[in-house]
Coordinates of C-alpha atoms and ligand atoms in Angstrom, one line a residue:
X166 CA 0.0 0.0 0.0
X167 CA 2.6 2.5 1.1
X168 CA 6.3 2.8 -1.0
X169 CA 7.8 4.0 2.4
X170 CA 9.1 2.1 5.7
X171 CA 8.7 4.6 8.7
X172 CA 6.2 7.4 9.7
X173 CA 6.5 9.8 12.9
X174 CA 3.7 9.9 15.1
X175 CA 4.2 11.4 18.2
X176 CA 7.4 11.3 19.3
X177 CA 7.7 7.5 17.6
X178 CA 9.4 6.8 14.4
X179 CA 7.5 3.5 13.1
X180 CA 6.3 1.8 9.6
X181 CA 3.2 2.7 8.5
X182 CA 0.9 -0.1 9.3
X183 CA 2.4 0.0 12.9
X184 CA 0.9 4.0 13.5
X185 CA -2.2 4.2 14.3
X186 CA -4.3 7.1 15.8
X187 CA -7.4 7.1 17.4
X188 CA -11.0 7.2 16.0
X189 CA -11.8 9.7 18.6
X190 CA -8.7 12.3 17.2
X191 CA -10.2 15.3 16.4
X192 CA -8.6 15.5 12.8
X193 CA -10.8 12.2 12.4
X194 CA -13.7 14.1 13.8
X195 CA -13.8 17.3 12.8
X196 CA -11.0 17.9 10.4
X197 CA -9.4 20.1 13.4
X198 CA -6.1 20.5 12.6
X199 CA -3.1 21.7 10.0
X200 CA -0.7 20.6 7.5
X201 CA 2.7 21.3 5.1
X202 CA 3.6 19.9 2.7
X203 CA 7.4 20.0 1.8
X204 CA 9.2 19.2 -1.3
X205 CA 12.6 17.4 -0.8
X206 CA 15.2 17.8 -3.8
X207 CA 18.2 16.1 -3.7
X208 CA 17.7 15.2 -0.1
X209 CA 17.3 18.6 0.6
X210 CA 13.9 20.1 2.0
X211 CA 13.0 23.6 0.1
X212 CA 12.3 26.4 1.7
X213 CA 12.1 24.8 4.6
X214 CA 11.9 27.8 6.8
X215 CA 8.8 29.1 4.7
X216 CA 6.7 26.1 5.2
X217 CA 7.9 26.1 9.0
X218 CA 6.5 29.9 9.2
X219 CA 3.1 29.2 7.7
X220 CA 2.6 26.1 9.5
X221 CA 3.2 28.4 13.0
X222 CA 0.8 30.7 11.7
X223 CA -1.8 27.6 10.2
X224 CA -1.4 26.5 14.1
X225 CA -1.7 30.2 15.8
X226 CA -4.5 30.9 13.7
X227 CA -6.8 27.7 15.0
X228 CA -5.3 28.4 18.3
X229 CA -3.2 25.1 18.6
X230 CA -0.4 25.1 20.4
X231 CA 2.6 23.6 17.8
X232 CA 4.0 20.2 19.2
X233 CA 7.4 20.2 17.7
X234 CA 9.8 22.3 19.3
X235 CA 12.2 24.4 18.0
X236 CA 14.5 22.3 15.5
X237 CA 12.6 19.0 16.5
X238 CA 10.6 19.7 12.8
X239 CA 13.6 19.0 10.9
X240 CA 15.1 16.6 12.9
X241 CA 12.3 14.6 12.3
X242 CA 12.1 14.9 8.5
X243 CA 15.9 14.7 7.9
X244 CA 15.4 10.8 9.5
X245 CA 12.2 10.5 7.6
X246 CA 14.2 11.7 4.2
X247 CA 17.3 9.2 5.1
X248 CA 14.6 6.3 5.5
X249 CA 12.9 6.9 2.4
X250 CA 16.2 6.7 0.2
X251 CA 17.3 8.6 -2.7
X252 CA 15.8 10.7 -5.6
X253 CA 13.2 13.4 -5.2
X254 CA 10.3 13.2 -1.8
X255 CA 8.1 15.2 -0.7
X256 CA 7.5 15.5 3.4
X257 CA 3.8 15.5 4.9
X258 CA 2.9 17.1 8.0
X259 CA -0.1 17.4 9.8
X260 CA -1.4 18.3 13.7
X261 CA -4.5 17.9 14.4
X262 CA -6.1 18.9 18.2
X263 CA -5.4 15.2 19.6
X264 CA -8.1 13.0 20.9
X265 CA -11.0 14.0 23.1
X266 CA -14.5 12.7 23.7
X267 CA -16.7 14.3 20.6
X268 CA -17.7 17.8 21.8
X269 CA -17.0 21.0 19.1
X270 CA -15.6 23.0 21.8
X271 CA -11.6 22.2 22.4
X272 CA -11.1 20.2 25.0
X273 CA -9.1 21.4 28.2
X274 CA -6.3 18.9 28.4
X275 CA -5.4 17.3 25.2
X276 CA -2.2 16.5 23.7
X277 CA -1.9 17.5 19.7
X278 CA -1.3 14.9 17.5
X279 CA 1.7 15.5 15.3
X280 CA 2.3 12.9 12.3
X281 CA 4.5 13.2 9.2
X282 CA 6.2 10.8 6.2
X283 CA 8.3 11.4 3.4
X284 CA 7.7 9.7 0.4
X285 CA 9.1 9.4 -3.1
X286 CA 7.7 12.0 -5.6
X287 CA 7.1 12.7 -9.3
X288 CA 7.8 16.8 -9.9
X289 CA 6.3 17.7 -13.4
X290 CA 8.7 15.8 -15.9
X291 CA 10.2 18.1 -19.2
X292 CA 7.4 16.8 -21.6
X293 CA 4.6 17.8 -19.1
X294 CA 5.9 20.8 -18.6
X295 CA 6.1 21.5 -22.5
X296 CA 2.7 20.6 -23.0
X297 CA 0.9 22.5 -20.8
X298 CA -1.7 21.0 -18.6
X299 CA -5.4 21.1 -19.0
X300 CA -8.1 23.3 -16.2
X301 CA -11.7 24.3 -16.1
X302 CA -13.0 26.8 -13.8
X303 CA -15.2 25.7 -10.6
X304 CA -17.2 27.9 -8.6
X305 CA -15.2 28.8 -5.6
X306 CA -17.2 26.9 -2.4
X307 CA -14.4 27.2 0.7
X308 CA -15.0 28.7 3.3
X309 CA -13.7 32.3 4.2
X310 CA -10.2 31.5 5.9
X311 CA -8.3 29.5 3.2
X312 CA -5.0 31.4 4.4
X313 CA -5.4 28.4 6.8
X314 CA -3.6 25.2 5.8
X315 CA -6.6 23.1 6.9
X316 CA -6.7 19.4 6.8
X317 CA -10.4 19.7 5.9
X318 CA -10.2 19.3 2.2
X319 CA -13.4 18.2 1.2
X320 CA -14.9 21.0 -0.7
X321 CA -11.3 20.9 -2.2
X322 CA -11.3 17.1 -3.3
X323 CA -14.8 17.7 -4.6
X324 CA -13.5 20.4 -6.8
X325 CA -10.6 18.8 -8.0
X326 CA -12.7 14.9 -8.9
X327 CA -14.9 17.6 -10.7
X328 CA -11.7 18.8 -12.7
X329 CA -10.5 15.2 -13.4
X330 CA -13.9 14.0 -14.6
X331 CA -14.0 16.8 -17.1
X332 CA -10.3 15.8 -18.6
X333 CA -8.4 18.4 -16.6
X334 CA -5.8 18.1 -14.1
X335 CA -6.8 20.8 -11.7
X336 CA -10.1 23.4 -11.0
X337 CA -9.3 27.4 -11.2
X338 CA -12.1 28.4 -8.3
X339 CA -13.6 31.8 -9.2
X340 CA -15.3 33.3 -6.3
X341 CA -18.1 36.8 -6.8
X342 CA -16.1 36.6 -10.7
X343 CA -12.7 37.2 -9.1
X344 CA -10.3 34.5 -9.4
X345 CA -8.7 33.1 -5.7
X346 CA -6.4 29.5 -6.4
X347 CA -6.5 26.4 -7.7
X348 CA -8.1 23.3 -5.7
X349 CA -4.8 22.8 -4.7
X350 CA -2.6 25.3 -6.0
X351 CA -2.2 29.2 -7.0
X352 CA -2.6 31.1 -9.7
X353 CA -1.0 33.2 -12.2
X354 CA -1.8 34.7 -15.6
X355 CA 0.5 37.0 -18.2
X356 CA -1.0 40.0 -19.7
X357 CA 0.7 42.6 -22.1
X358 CA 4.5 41.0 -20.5
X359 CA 3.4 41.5 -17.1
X360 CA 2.5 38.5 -14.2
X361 CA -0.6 39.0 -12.3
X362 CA -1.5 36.9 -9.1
X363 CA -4.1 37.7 -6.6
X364 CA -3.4 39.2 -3.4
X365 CA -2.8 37.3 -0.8
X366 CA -5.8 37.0 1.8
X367 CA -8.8 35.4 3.6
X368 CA -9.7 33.9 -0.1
X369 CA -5.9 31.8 -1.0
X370 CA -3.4 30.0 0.6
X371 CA 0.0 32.1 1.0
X372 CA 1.6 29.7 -1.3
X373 CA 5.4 29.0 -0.5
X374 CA 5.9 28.5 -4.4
X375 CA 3.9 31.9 -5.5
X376 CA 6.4 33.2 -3.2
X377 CA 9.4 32.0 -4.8
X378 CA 8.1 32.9 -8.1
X379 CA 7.2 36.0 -7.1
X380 CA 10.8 37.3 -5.7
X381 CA 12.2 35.2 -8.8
X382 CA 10.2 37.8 -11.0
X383 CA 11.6 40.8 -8.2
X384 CA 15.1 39.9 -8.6
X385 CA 14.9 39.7 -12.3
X386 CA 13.2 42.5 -13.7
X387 CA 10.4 40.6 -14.6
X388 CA 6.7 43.2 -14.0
X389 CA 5.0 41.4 -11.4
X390 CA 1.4 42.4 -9.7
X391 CA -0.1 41.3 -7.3
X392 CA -3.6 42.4 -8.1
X393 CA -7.1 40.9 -8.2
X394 CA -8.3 39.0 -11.3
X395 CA -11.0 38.9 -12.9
X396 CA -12.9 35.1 -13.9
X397 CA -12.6 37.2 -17.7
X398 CA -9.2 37.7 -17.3
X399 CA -8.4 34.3 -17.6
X400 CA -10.1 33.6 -20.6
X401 CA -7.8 36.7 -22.3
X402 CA -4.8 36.1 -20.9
X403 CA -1.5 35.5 -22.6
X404 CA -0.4 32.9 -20.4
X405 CA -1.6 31.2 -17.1
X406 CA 0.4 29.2 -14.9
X407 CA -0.3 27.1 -11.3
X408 CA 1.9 26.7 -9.0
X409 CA 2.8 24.3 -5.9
X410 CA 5.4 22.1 -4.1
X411 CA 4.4 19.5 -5.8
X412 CA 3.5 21.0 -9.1
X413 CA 6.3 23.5 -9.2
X414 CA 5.3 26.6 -12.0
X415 CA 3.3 24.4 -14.6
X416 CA 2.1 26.0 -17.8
X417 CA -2.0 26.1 -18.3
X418 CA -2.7 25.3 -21.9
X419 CA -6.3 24.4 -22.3
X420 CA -9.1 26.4 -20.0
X421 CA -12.3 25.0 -20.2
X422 CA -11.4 22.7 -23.2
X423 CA -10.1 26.1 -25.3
X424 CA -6.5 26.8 -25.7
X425 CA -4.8 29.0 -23.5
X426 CA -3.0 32.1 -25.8
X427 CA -1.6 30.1 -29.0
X428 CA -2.0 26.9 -27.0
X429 CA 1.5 26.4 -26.2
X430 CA 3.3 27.3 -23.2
X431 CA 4.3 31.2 -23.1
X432 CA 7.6 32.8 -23.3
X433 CA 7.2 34.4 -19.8
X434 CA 6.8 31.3 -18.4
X435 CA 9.8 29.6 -20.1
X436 CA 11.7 32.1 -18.5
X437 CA 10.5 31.9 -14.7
X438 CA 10.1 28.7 -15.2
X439 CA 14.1 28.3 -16.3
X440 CA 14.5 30.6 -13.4
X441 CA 13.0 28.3 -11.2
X442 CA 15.2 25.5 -12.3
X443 CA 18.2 27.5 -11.7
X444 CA 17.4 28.1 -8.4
X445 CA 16.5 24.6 -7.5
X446 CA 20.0 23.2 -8.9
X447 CA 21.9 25.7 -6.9
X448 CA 19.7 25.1 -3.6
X449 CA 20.7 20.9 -4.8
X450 CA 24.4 21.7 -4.7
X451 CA 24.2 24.0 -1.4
X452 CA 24.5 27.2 -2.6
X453 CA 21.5 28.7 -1.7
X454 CA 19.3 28.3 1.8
Ligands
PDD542 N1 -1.2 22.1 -1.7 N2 -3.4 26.6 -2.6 C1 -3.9 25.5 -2.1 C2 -5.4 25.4 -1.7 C3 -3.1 24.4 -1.8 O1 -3.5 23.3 -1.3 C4 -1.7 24.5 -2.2 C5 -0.7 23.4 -2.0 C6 -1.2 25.7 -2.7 C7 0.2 25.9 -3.1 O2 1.0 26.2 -2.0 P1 2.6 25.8 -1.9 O3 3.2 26.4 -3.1 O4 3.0 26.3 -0.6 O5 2.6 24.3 -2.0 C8 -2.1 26.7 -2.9 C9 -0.4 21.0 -1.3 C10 0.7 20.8 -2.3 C11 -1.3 19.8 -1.1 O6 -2.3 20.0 -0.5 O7 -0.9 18.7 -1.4

């Protein structure tokens, strides 16, 4: 079932059939609790610190007091990463508010249940990336604080089945005509040479790899807004790209079975995008954080 040996779950390193948590866990219950997840290049875990700071602030914000102490995160993941063996992973992490008789009020004494794995992982491959992938738009039905990292995914994994059934690999969600993320990713479109992405917000998740794009695009002289967009904009734009750990800065090149721009991937993402490879090979050979 699983193509890795060992999990963490509190405090334990064990394999996977060995961890079990109990029905009574309020992640189980309610969905009450956060997660990262980390990609891990050449053994190395990117931008480590970034997903560290927004999984403090996922736990501040649902009041949940964060398990792992200081260093103990890594520490954790750098065994998990030497179990799993080599080539590319990618590190899950979730806490959840621990286990407590079934009452929606937190309950006064309970231990948070911390729980991780690394496991091998496919990043887009060349060809995938020079196709483009295929995205319909789905009517944004979250619920008002998706700067959290929530493990409650549901509207999300309803969104993105919807995607998959209709031949596309992810949903753009559109919400009062304004464009917030992907299912499971963020957003960007090109218009007249310039990147747009929306704001960051109650309405997105601060996504560690819109980050990196973004201060790629900074550093390089490449126009960059941060802006709303409108559900229109999309179907005009030059370019539109999703990005995520696990789907890097992927090119869009059919929306709502019509081609993106000419159809192919655009020239400003070829250069982020080659941007974004540079970056990664120098953080592989230690040259950057
Ligand atoms: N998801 N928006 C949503 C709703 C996401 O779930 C994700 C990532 C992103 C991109 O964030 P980042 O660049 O930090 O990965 C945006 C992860 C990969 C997941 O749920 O598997």
């Amino acid at each position: 079932m699983h193509n890795f040996r060992l999990v963490y779950l509190n405090g334990e390193f064990l394999p996977p059939e060995r961890a079990m948590v109990s029905v009574f866990d309020r992640g189980f219950i309610f969905g009450d609790g956060v997660y990262e997840v980390i990609p891990v290049y050449g053994g190395r875990l990117f931008r480590l610190p970034h997903h560290l700071a927004r999984l403090e602030r996922s736990l501040a914000e649902i009041r949940l007091p964060d398990p792992l102490t200081h260093g103990e995160g890594e520490r954790i993941f750098t065994r998990l990463i030497a179990e799993c063996g080599a080539g590319d992973q990618s590190i899950y992490l979730q806490v959840t508010r621990g286990v407590a008789p079934r009452d929606h009020a937190f309950p006064a004494d309970t231990h948070p249940t911390a729980f991780a794995y690394a496991q091998p992982a496919k990043y887009p491959t060349a060809d995938t990336v020079a196709r483009g992938v295929a995205v319909v738009t789905a009517s944004d039905n979250r619920w008002l604080r998706c700067d959290v990292k929530a493990i409650a995914l549901l509207p999300n994994a309803l969104l993105r089945q919807q995607a998959i059934e209709r031949g596309a690999v992810e949903a753009i969600l559109v919400r009062d005509g304004w464009v917030t993320e992907g299912a499971a990713s963020n957003v960007f479109i090109v218009r007249g040479g310039t990147i747009y992405t929306p704001p960051n917000g109650p309405f997105i998740l601060p996504g560690v790899t819109r980050d990196l794009a973004l201060e790629l695009a900074a550093a390089n002289g490449i126009p960059a807004r941060e802006e709303p967009i409108a559900e229109v904009a999309l179907f005009e734009a030059d370019e539109i790209w999703l990005t995520s750990s696990m789907r890097e800065i992927l090119p869009v090149t059919r929306l709502n079975d019509r081609p993106v721009g000419n159809g192919r991937p655009g020239p400003l993402h070829a250069r982020l995008y080659a941007l974004y490879k540079a970056y990664k090979q120098a953080f592989c050979e230690g040259k950057v954080a």
